[in-house]
XYZ file of C-alpha atoms in Angstrom:
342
model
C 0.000 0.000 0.000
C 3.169 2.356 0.933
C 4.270 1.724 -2.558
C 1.269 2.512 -4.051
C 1.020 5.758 -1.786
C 4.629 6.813 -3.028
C 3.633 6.463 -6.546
C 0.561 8.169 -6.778
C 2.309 11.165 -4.676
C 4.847 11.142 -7.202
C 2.611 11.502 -10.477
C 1.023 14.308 -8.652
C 3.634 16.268 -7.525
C 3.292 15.685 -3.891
C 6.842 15.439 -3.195
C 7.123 15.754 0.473
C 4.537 12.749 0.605
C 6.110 10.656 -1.345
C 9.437 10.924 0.385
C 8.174 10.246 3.596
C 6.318 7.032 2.123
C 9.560 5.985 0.470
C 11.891 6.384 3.433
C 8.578 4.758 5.951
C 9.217 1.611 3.459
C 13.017 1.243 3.325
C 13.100 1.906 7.058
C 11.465 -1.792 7.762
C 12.362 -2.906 4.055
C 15.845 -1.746 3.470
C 16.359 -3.616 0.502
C 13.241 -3.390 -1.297
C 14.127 -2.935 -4.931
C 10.869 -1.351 -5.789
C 11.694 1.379 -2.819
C 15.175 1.526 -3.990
C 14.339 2.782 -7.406
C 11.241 4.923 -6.160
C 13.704 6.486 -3.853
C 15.849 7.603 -7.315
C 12.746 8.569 -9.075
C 12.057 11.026 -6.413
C 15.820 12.483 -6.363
C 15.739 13.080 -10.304
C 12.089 14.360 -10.080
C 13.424 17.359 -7.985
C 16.629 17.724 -9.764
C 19.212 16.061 -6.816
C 21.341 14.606 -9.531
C 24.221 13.722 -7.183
C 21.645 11.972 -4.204
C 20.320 9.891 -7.281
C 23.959 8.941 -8.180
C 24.821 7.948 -4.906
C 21.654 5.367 -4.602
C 22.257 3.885 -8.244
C 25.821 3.061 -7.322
C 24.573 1.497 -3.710
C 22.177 -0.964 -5.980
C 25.205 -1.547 -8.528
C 27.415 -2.249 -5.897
C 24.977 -4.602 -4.538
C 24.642 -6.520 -7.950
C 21.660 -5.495 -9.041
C 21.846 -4.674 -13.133
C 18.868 -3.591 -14.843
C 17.700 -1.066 -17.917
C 16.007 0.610 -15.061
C 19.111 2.007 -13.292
C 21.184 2.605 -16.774
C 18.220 5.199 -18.033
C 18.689 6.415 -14.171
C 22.318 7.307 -14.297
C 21.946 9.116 -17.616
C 19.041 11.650 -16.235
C 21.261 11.838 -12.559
C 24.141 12.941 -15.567
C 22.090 15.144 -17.217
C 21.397 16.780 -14.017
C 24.490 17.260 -12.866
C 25.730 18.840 -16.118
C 27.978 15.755 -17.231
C 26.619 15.724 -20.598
C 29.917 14.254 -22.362
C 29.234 11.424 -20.038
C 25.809 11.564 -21.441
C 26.707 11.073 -24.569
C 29.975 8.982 -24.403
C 27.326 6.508 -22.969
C 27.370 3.460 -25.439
C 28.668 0.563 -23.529
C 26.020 -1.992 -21.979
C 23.086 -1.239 -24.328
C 23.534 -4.154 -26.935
C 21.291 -6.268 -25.314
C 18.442 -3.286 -24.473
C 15.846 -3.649 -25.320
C 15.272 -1.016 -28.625
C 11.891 0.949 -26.558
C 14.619 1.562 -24.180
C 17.651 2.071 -26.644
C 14.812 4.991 -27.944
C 14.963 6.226 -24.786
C 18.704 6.581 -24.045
C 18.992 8.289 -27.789
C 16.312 11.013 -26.711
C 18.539 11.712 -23.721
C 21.835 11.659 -25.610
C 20.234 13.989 -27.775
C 19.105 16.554 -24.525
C 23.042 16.070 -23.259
C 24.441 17.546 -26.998
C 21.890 19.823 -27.060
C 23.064 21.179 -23.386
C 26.600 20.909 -25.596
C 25.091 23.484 -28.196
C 25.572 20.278 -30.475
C 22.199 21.118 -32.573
C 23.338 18.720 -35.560
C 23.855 15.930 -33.395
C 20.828 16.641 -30.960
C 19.072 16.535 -34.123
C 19.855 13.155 -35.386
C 19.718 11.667 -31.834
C 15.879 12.754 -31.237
C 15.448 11.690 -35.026
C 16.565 8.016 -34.057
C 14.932 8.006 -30.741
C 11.469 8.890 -32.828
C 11.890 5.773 -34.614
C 12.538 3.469 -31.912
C 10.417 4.388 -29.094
C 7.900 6.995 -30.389
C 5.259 7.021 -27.305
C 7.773 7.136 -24.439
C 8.143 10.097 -22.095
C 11.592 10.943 -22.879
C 11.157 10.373 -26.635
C 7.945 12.482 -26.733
C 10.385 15.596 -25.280
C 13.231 14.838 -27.532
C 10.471 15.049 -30.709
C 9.221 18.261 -29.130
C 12.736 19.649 -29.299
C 13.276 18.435 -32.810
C 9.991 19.997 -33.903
C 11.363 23.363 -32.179
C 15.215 23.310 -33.699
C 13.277 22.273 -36.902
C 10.812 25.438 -36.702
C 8.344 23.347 -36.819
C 6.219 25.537 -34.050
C 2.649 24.051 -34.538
C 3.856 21.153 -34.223
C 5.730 21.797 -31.752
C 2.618 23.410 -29.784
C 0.287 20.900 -30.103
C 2.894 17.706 -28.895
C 3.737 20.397 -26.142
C -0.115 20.742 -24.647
C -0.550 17.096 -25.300
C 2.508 16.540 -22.825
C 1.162 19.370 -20.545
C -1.580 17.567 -19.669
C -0.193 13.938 -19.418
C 3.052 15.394 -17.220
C 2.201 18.266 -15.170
C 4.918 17.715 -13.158
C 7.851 16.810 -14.962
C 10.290 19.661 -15.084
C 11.100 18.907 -18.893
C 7.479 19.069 -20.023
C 7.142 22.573 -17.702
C 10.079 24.467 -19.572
C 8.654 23.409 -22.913
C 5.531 24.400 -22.204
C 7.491 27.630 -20.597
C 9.216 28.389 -23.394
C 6.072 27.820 -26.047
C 4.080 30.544 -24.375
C 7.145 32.747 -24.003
C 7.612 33.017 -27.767
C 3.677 33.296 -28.261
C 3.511 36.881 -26.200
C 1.947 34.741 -23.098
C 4.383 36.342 -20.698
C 1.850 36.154 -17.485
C 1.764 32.577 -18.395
C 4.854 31.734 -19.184
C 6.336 33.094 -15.383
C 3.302 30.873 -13.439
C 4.846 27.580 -15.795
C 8.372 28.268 -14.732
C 7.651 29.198 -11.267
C 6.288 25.714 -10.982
C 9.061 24.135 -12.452
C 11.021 26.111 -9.913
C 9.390 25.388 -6.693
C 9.728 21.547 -8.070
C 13.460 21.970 -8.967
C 14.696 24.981 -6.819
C 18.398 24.524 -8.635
C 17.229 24.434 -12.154
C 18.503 27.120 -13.668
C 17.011 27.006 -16.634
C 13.543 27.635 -14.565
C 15.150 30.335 -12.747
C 16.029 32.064 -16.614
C 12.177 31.210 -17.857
C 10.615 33.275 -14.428
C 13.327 36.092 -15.248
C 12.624 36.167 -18.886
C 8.899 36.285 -18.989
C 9.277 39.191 -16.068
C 11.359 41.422 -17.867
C 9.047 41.033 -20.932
C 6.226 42.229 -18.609
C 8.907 45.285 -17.374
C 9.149 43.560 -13.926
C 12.772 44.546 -13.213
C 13.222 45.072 -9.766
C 11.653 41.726 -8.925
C 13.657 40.113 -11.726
C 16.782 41.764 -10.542
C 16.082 39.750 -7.090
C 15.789 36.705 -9.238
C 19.129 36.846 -11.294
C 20.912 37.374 -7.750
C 19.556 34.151 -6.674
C 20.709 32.509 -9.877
C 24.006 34.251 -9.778
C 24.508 32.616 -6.419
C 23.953 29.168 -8.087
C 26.427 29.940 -10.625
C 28.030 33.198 -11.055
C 29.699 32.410 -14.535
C 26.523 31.900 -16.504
C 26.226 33.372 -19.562
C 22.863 33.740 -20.511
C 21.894 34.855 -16.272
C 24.997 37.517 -16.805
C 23.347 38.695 -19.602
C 20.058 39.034 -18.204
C 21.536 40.973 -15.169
C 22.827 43.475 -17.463
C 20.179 43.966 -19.538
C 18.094 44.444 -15.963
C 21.093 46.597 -14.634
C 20.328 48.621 -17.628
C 17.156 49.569 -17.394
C 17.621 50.204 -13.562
C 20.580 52.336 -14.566
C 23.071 50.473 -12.705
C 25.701 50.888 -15.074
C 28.673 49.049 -12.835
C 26.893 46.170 -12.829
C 26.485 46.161 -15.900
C 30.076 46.625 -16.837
C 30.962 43.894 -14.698
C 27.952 41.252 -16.054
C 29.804 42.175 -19.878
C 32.992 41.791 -18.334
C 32.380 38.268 -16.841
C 30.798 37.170 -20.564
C 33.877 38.614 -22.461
C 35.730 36.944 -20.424
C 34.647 33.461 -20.589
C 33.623 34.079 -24.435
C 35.260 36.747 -26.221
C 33.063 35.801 -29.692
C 29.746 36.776 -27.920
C 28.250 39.182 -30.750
C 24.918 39.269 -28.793
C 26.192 41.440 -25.825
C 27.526 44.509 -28.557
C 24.144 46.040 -28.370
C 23.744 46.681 -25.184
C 27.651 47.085 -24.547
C 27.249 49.605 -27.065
C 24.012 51.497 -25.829
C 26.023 51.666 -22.282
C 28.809 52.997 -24.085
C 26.733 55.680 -25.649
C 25.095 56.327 -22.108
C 28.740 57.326 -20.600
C 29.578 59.224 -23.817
C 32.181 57.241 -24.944
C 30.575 58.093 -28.895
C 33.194 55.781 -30.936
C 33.132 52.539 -29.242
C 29.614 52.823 -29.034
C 29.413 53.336 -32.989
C 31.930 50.527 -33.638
C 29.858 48.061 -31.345
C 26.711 49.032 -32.591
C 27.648 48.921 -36.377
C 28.588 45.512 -35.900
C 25.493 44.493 -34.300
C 23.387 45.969 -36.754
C 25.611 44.078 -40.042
C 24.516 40.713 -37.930
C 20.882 42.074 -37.388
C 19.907 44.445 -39.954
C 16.384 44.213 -38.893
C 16.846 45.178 -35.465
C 15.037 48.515 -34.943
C 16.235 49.255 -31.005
C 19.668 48.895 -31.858
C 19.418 51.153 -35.296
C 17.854 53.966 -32.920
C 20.869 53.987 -30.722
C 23.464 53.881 -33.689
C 21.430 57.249 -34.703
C 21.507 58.514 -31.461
C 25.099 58.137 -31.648
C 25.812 59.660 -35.198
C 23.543 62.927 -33.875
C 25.815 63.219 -31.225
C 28.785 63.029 -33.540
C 27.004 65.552 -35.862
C 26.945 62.962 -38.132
C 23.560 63.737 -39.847
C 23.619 62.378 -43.009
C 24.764 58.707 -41.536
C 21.180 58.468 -39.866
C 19.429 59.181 -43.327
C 21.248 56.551 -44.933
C 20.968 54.407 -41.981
C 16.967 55.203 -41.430
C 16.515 54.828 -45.225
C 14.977 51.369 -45.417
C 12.718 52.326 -42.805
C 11.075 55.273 -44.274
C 7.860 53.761 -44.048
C 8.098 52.546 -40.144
C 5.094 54.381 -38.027
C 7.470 53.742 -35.270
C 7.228 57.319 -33.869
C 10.982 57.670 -32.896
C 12.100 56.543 -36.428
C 10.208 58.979 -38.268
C 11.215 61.893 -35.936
């Protein structure tokens, strides 16, 4: 009954009841297999990837050798950001059963997606389709293919279908996160991540969707309190350095800005997606030429990038530079964007 208990809790994200079921069981049944493995489903379901490593290696070491706990390791990888591992993973699968060989490919394809290895991710969630269409992982992976693929209908519609089978799983929550973020459903897209969140309160990537969807509803001081809590978790990241200084910009914090492009220069120099901004700040402490050189370049990658054309003509006023901003306005002649036309 215990084990039925801890299931159900599980599949309906009752997490603190399914725990204490689990641990109630393995305290008079300490080497229930069944427990054991519940026990790991719980640690991945709230993103402990190391606390689900250590149990898998207790049941290795005590002989036990299934599919089960090889599918286990590679989400307790994911988790921990070991995707190489992830993907390096093609030892003790010849006899596996191919639903399940469907299933590792899906997840090989998450770990060189993590690796910004889209080609590969691509033909790993392509293979997994084929094997092992209807299972959990392979239904993600095909939602990710549909999305790298543009497919965005489809995408959509295998999305909602997941949304309602998974409500819970932290996957299913950032695609569904991420689909209403690029259709304008910003209010929506925050309550989706904060669930994912409070379920994983170390995934990053949740912590990202919440700050994304609140600066596209101009909720910086709140995000600003969220991108110090990610920082915290890792003060490297790219992406949550970027945020902070687009947030530090609009709050006019200019040092911290300056130090969130600093930390991103540092760890990638070839970061083309910071020059805007670098260059607005630039422009906002006067310092005219770097700001035109950054903000040239950004425009040659994204001619169609109407914030970052205002600023260059900002800056070419200010360098009484007049007849750069009609050429440069030219193709926009037609815009009813009100600061264009002025």
């Amino acid at each position: 009954l215990l084990l039925q208990d801890a299931r159900k809790a599980l599949s309906q994200g009752e997490f603190k009841a399914a725990i204490i079921h689990i641990k109630n069981i393995l305290k008079t049944q300490p080497d229930n297999l069944t427990a054991r493995e519940l026990l790991i489903d719980y640690y991945i379901h709230v993103g402990d990837g190391v606390s689900a490593e250590i149990e898998i290696n207790k049941l290795l070491d005590s002989g036990v050798k299934n599919t089960y706990l090889l599918i286990a390791r590679i989400r307790a990888n994911l988790l921990q950001g070991h995707f190489k591992a992830v993907t390096d993973q093609v030892n003790n699968i010849a006899r596996t059963p191919p639903n399940d060989i469907g299933r590792i490919r899906a997840l090989q394809g998450q770990a060189y997606l993590n690796q910004n290895k889209v080609s590969e991710a691509k033909n790993f969630f392509l293979r997994a389709s084929k094997l092992a269409p209807n299972t959990f992982e392979v239904q993600v992976g095909l939602a990710r293919l549909y999305e790298l693929n543009n497919e965005m209908d489809k995408a959509d519609q295998l999305i909602n279908q997941l949304e309602q089978q998974y409500p819970y799983e932290v996957d299913v929550l950032l695609l569904a996160g991420n689909k209403y973020r690029r259709n304008n459903q910003y209010t929506e897209a925050y309550t989706v991540f904060e669930k994912a969140r409070t379920i994983q309160p170390g995934n990053i990537a949740a912590w990202l969707g919440s700050i994304g969807a609140l600066i596209a509803n101009n909720d910086y001081d709140k995000a600003n309190q969220y991108i110090i809590q990610v920082l915290k978790l890792d003060p490297e990241h790219e992406l949550a350095n970027h945020l902070q200084a687009i947030i530090a910009y609009q709050l006019k914090q200019y040092p911290t800005v300056e130090q969130s492009l600093r930390i991103i220069e540092k760890n990638n120099p070839n970061n083309k997606d910071i020059l805007w901004l670098s260059g607005s700040l630039d422009f906002q402490q006067q310092r005219y030429q770097e700001a035109e050189d950054k903000l040239k370049e950004f425009v040659e990658l994204h001619p169609r990038h109407l914030p970052a054309i205002k600023t260059l003509s900002a800056v070419y006023l200010k360098r009484k530079q007049g007849y750069k901003v009609v050429q440069l306005l030219s193709p926009y002649a037609q815009s009813q964007d009100v600061q264009v036309m002025g």
